[in-house]
XYZ file of C-alpha atoms in Angstrom:
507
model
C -30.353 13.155 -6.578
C -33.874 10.961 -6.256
C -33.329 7.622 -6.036
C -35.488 5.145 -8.147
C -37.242 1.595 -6.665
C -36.785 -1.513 -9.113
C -40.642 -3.090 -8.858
C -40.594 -5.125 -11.834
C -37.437 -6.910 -13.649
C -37.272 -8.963 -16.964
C -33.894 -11.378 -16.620
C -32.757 -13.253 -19.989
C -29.372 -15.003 -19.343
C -27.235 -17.094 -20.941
C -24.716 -17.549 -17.659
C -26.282 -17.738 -14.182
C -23.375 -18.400 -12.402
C -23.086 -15.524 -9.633
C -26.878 -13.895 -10.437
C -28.674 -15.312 -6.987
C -27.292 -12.747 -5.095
C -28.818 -9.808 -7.218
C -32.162 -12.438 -7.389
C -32.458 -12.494 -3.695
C -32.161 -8.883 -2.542
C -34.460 -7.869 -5.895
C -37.163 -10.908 -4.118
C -36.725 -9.414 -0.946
C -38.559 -5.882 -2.394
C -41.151 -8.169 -3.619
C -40.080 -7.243 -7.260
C -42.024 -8.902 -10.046
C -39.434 -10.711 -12.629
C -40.984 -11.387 -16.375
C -38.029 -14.027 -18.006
C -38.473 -17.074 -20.440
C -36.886 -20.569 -20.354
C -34.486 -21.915 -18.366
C -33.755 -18.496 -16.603
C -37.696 -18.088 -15.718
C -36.956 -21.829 -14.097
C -34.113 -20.864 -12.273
C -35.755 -17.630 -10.442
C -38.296 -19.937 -9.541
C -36.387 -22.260 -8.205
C -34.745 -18.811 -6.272
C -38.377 -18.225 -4.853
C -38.748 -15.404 -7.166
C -42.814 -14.264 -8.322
C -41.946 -14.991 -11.950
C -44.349 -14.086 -15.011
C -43.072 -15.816 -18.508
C -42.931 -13.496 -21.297
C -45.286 -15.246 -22.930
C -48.119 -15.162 -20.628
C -47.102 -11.301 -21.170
C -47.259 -10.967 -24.820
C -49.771 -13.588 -25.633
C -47.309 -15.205 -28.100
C -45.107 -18.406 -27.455
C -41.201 -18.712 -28.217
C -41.282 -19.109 -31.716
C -38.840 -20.322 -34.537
C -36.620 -22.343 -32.352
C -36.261 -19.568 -29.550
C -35.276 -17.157 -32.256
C -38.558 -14.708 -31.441
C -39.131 -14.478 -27.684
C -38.919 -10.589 -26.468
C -39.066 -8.646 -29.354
C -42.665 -7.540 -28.817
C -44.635 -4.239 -27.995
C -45.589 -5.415 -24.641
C -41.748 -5.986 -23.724
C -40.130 -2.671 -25.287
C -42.918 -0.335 -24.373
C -42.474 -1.370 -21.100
C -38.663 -0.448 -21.221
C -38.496 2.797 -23.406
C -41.871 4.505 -21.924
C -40.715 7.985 -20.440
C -41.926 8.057 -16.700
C -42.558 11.962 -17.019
C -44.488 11.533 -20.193
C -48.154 11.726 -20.270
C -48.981 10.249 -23.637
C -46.545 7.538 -23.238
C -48.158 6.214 -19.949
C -51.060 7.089 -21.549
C -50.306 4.167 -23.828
C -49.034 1.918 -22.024
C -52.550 1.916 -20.374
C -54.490 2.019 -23.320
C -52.437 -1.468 -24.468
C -52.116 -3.305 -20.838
C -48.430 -2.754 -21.204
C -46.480 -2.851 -17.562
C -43.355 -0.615 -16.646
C -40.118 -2.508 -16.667
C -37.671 -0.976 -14.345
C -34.573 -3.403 -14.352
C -33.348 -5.431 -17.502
C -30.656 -8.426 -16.773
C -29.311 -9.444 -19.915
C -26.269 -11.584 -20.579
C -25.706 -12.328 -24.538
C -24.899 -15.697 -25.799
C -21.646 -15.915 -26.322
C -20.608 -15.193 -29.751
C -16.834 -14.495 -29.336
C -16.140 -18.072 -27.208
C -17.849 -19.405 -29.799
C -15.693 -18.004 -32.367
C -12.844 -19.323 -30.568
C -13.680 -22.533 -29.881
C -13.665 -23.328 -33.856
C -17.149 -24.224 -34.126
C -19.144 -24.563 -37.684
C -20.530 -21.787 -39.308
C -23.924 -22.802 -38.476
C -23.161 -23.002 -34.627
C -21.312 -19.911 -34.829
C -24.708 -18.180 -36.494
C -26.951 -19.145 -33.651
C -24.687 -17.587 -30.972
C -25.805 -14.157 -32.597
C -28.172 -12.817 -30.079
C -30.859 -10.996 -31.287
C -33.319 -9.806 -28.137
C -30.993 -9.730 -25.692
C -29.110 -6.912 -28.012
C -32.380 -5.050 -28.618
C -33.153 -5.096 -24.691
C -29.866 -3.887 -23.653
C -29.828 -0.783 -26.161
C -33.589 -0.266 -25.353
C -32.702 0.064 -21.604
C -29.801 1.780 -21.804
C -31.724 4.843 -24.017
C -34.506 4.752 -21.416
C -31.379 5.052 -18.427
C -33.062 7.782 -16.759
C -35.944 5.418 -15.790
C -34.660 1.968 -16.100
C -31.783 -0.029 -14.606
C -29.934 -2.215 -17.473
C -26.909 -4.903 -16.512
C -25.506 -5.872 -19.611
C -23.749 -8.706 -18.668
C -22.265 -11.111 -16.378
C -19.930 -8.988 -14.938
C -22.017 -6.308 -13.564
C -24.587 -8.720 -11.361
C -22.109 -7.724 -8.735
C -21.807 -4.206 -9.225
C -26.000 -3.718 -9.210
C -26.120 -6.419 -6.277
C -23.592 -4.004 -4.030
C -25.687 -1.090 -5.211
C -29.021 -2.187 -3.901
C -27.485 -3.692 -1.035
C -26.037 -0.111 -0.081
C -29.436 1.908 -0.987
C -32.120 -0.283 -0.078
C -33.026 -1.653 -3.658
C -32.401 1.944 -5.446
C -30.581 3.568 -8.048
C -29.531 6.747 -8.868
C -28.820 8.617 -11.643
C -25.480 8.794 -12.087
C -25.692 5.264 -11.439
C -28.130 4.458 -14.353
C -26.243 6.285 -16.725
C -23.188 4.702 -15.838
C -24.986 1.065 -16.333
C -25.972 2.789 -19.805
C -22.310 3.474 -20.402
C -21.786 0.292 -19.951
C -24.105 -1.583 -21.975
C -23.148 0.400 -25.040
C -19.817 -1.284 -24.388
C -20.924 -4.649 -24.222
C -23.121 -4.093 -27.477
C -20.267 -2.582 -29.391
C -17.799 -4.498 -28.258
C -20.211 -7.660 -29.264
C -21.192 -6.304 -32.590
C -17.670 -5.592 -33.481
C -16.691 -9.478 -32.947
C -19.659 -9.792 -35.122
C -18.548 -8.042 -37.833
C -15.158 -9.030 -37.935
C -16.077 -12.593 -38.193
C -18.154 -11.747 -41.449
C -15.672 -9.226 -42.131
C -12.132 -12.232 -41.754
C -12.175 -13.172 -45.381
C -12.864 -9.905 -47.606
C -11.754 -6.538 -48.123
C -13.824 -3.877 -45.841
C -14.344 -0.370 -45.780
C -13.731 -0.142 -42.492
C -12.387 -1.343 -39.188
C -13.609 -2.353 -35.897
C -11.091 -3.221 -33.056
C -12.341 -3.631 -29.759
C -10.819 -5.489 -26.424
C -13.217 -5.949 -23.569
C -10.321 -5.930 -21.168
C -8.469 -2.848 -19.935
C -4.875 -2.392 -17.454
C -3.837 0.981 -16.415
C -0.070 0.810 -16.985
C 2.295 3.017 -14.554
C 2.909 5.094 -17.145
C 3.214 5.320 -21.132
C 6.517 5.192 -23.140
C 8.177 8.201 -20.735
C 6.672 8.807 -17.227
C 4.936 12.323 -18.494
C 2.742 10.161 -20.995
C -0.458 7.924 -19.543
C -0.530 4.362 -20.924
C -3.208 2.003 -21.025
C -3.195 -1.733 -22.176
C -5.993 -2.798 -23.824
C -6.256 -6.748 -24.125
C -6.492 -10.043 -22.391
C -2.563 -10.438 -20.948
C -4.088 -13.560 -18.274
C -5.344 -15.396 -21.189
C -1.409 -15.263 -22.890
C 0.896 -15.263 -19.923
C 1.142 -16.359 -15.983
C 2.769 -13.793 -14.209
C 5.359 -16.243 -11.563
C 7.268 -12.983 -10.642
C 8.097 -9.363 -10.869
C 6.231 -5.953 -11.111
C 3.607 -5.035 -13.421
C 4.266 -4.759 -16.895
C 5.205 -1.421 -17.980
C 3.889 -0.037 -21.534
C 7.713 -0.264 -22.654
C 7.889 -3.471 -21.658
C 4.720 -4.815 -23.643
C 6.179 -3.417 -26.849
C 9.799 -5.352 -26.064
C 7.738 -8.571 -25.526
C 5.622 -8.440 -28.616
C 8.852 -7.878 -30.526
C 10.489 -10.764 -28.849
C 7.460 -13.325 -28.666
C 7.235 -12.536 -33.197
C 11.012 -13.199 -33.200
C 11.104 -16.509 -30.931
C 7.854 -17.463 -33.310
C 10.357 -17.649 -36.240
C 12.195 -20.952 -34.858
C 11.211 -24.032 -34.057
C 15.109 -25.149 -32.562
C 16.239 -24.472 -29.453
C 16.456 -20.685 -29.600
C 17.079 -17.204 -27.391
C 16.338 -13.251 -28.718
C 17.359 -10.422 -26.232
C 15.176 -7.452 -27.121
C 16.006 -3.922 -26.409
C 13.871 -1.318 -27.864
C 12.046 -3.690 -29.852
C 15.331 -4.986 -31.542
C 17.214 -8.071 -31.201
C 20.559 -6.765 -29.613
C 21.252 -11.296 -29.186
C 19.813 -14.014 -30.853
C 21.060 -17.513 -31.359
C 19.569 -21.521 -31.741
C 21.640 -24.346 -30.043
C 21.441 -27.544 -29.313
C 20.160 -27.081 -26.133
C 18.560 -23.522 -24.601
C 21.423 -23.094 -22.864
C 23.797 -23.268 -24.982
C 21.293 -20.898 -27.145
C 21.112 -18.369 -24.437
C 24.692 -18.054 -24.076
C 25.199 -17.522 -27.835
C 22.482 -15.035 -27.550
C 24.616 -12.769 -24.996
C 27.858 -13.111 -26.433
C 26.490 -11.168 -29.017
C 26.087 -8.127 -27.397
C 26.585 -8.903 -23.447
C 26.491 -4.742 -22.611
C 23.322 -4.040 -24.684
C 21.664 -7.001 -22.578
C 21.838 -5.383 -19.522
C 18.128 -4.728 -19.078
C 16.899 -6.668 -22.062
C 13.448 -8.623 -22.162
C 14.312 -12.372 -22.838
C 12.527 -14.626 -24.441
C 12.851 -18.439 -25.566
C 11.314 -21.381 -27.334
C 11.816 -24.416 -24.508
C 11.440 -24.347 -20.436
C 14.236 -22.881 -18.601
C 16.527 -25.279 -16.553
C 18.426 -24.862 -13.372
C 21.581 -24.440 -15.088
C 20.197 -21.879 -17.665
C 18.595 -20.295 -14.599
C 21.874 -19.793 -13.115
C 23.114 -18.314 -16.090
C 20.878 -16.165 -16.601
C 20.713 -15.003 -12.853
C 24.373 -13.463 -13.397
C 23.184 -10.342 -15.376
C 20.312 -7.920 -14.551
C 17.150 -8.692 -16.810
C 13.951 -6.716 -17.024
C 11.438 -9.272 -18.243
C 12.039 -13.515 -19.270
C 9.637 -15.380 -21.083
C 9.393 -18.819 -21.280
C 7.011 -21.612 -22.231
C 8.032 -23.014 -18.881
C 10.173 -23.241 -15.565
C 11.269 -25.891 -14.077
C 10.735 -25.610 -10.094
C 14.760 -24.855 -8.979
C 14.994 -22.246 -11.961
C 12.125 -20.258 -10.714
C 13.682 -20.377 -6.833
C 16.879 -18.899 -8.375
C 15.195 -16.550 -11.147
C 12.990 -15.355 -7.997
C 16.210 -14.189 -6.203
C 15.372 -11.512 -7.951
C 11.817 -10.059 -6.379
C 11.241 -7.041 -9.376
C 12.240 -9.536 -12.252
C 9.423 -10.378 -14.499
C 8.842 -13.920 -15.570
C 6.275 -14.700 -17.763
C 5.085 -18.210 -18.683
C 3.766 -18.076 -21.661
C 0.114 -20.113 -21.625
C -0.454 -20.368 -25.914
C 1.225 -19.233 -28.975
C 0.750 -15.804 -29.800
C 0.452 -15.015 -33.447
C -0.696 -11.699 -35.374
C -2.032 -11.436 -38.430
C -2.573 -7.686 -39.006
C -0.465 -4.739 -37.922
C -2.433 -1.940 -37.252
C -0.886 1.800 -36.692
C -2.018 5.399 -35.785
C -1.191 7.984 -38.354
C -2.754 11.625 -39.075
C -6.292 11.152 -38.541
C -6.895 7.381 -38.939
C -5.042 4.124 -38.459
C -2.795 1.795 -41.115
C -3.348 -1.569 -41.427
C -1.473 -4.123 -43.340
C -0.760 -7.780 -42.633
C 2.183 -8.929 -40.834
C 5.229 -9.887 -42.005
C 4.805 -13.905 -42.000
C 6.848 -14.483 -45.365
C 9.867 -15.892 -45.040
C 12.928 -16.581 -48.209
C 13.118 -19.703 -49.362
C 15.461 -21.757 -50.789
C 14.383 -22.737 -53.588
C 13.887 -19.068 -54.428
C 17.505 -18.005 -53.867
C 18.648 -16.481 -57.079
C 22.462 -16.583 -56.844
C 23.873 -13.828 -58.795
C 27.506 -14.742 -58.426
C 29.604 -17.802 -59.504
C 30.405 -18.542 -55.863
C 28.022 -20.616 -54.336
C 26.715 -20.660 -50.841
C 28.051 -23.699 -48.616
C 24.976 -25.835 -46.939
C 26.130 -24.145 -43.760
C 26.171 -20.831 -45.307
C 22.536 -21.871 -46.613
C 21.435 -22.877 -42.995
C 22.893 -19.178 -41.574
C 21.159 -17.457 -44.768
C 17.715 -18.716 -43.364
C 18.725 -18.088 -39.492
C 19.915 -14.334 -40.921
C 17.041 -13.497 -43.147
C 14.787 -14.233 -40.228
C 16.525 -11.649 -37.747
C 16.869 -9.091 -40.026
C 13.312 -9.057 -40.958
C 12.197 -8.344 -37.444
C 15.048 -5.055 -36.753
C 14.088 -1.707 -37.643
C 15.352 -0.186 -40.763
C 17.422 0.148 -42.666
C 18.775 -3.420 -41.197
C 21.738 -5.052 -41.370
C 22.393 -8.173 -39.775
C 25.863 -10.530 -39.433
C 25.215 -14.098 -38.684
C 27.613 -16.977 -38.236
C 27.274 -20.585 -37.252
C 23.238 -19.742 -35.470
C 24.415 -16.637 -33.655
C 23.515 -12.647 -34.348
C 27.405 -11.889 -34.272
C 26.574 -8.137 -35.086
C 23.313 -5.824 -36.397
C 23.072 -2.334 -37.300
C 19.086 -1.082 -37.440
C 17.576 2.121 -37.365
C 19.592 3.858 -39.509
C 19.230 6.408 -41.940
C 21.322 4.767 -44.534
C 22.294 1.210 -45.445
C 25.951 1.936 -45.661
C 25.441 3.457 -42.019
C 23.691 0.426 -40.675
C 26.468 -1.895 -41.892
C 29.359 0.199 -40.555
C 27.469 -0.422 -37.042
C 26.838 -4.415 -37.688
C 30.428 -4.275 -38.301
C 31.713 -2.431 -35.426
C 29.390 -4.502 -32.994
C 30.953 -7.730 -34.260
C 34.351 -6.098 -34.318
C 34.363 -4.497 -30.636
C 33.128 -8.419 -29.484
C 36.245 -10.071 -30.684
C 33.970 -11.899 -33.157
C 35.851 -13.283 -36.728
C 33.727 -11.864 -39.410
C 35.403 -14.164 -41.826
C 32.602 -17.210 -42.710
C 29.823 -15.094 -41.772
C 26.639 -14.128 -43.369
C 25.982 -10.706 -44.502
C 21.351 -9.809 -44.470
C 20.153 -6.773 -45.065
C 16.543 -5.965 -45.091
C 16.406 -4.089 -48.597
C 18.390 -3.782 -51.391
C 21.750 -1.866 -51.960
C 21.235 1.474 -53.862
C 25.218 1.071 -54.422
C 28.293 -1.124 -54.993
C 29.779 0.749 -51.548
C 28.158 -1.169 -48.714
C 29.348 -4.978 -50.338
C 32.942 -3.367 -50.793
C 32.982 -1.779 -47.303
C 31.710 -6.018 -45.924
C 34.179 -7.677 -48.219
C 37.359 -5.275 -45.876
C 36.413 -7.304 -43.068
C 36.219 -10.482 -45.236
C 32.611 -11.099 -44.871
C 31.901 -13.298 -48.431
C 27.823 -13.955 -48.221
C 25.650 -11.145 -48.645
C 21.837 -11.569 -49.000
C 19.557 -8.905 -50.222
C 16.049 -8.525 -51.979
C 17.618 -7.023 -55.095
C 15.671 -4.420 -56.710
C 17.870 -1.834 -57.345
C 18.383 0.169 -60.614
C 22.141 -0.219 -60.388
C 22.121 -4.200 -59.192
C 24.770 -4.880 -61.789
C 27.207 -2.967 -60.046
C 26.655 -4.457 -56.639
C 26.744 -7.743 -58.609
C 29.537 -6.885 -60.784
C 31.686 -6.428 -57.171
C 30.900 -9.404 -56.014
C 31.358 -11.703 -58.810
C 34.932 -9.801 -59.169
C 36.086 -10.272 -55.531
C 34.800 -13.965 -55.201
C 32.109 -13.186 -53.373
C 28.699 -14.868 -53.207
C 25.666 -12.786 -53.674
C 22.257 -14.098 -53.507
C 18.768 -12.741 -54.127
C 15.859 -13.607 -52.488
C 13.262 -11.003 -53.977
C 11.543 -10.730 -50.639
C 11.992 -7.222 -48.898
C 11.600 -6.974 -45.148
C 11.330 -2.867 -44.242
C 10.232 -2.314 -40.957
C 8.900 1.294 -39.426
């Protein structure tokens, strides 16, 4: 495979930060840089032979640095074919140089995004050139070197360093590979920025980060993460996240984001096996595994407030996959560390969603999340029994666990605690029987507690089946053809039913 010299090199950066190295071994094969600005000052002040762009083109930076490569003189001198006659007959004919090596690193549109800048700001960080000289080098690959950002100085540097300021190939094309990435990736964030407030035809999702997981869901499946997990969590502990695991936290992190008390959610399988507030986390944590202390075994944890020594200790007496926490203080991670393949996460920033996206056939669903809660002051009570203020305040807590199990749901609360759920099931009558039996095998009195299910009751059965094991509050969406009889029931037997019109089916 021929290698390929670099003797000439246009460089337009935004960040400079870790380009000298690249600079130096490119000056030290007496390579001739074209740049513009600040970046044509700072290979000078490298010692680099530097000719501005617009001594080049004959034309200055124009409309506020808007206009500065996009010219003939630059893009000839990328996209000419080496092999081909006419083109470097051209090139002659118009004084146009080769260009062997483009260094580009976009302004940065996404960071400015984020940082919640004005539309106008936001606007300007749209590169235009830099975009056109990336995709122009990467389609001439076979001739010319492009780095397409930042993070491939290195890479090139290393490269040269090895092969005495050549490429190869394989090389180029893999640069090429890359750039297309970066523009993509870059026009994507682009789009979806015009895109956030409006209906599209269609979608563009693209991460810029990438973690090979062990494995997928089961060992025979590959898994891959794509995302930024540094920017959301500090790993103090443990061994790498495992694609199960990711799914377990993303469940628990939406289901912690429902409460702003003290509060604990065991996950397993992406459903809340315990969940209870308290006055203080530990006092929430321990409600949270008296709910289901055998299904915790293995659970990913997660909470609203910094884990103390004593909830440490606790906590420390069962085996736990994964804990997350907004913080630790310094004993609780000495005895959470005991531990040394126990994951603790520390979560850096709340994590919110506000589309679900999913595979199916030959495209993807979207929709956006779940963010509704019932409210109060949309509770339409069907019954002459009225719910306590207690029973109100363990309405709320239930509606907001049940909404986040898989259906059909069912969900018993009492006094802040999940006392019993039943999810996943194929019926609703099947899905209380196993809400019922939870809270029944865990010595837990049923009487006083709140009955949430996720949708409504096709049938009078599954409110006569509750009232057996005197459960007297049950809380549904309503919607069913026959709601009269379900109704009728409860009103007869004393019991309260309310309405809250608000459906919460989860697939």
């Amino acid at each position: 495979m021929t290698n390929k010299p670099i003797k000439s090199a246009l460089v337009s950066v935004f960040h400079k930060e870790g380009l000298d190295e690249l600079v130096q071994i490119l000056i030290k094969k007496e390579v001739l840089f074209y740049s513009t600005g600040g970046t044509a000052t700072y290979l000078q002040s490298l010692g680099a032979n530097v000719v501005e762009v617009a001594d080049l083109t004959g034309y200055p930076s124009i409309l506020g640095g808007r206009v500065k490569t996009l010219h003939p003189k630059i893009h000839g001198g990328i996209l000419a074919r080496r092999n081909e006659a006419s083109d470097l007959a051209e090139l002659a004919k118009y004084e146009i140089p080769t260009i062997d090596l483009v260094v580009v690193d976009l302004y940065p549109f996404e960071e400015t995004v984020a940082s919640g800048a004005d539309d106008e700001a936001i606007i300007e960080k749209i590169d235009i050139g830099g975009i056109a000289l990336i995709r122009g080098a990467a389609k001439n690959f076979e001739d010319v070197v492009i780095v397409p950002s930042q993070a491939y100085y290195q890479p090139l540097a290393q490269i040269l360093a090895a092969q005495d300021g050549e490429t190869n190939l394989e090389q180029r094309r893999d640069f090429a590979k890359a750039a297309f990435d970066v523009s993509s990736h870059y026009d994507g964030h682009i789009y979806q920025y015009f895109a956030k407030h409006t209906e599209t035809p269609s979608i563009k999702i693209s991460h810029s980060q990438s973690q090979v997981l062990r494995y997928g869901e089961n060992p025979h499946q590959k898994g891959v993460f794509y995302g930024d997990l540094p920017a959301l969590f500090e790993r103090l502990n443990g061994k790498e996240l495992s694609y199960n695991n990711l799914v377990d936290i993303d469940g628990a992190i939406q289901l912690v984001n429902e409460f702003d008390e003290p509060f604990f959610a065991v996950i397993k399988h992406t459903n809340a096996c315990g969940a209870a507030t308290g006055a203080t986390i530990l006092e929430a944590w321990k409600k949270a595994l008296a709910g289901d202390p055998v299904s915790a075994f293995g659970g990913v944890l997660a909470c609203n407030r910094p884990i103390d020594t004593e909830t440490a200790k606790a906590i420390n007496e069962i085996f736990i996959e994964v804990l997350i926490a907004p913080e630790y203080s310094e004993e609780a991670l000495i005895i959470l560390k005991s531990k040394k393949n126990r994951i603790l996460l520390r979560q850096k920033m709340p994590i919110t969603a506000t589309k679900v996206v999913k595979n199916v056939l030959n495209g993807v669903l979207v929709q956006e999340s779940d963010s509704k809660n019932a409210e109060v002051e949309n509770f339409d009570i069907k019954t002459t029994r009225k719910p306590s203020e207690i029973e109100i305040q363990d309405i709320i807590f239930g509606e907001k666990i049940v909404k986040h199990l898989k259906s059909n749901a069912i969900c018993l609360v009492k006094g802040g605690q999940l006392i019993g759920s039943g999810c996943g099931q194929t019926s609703r009558i099947d899905a209380l029987k196993q809400a019922i039996a939870k809270a029944h095998h865990y010595e837990f009195d049923m009487k006083g507690s709140i009955l949430s299910s996720d949708a409504f009751f096709p049938f009078s059965d599954s409110v006569a089946y509750a009232h057996r094991y005197g459960i007297e509050v049950i809380v549904q969406p309503g919607g069913s053809v026959k709601d009269s009889e379900t109704i009728d029931y409860c009103e007869n037997a004393g019991m309260c039913l309310v309405m809250t019109g608000l459906r919460h089916f989860k697939h």
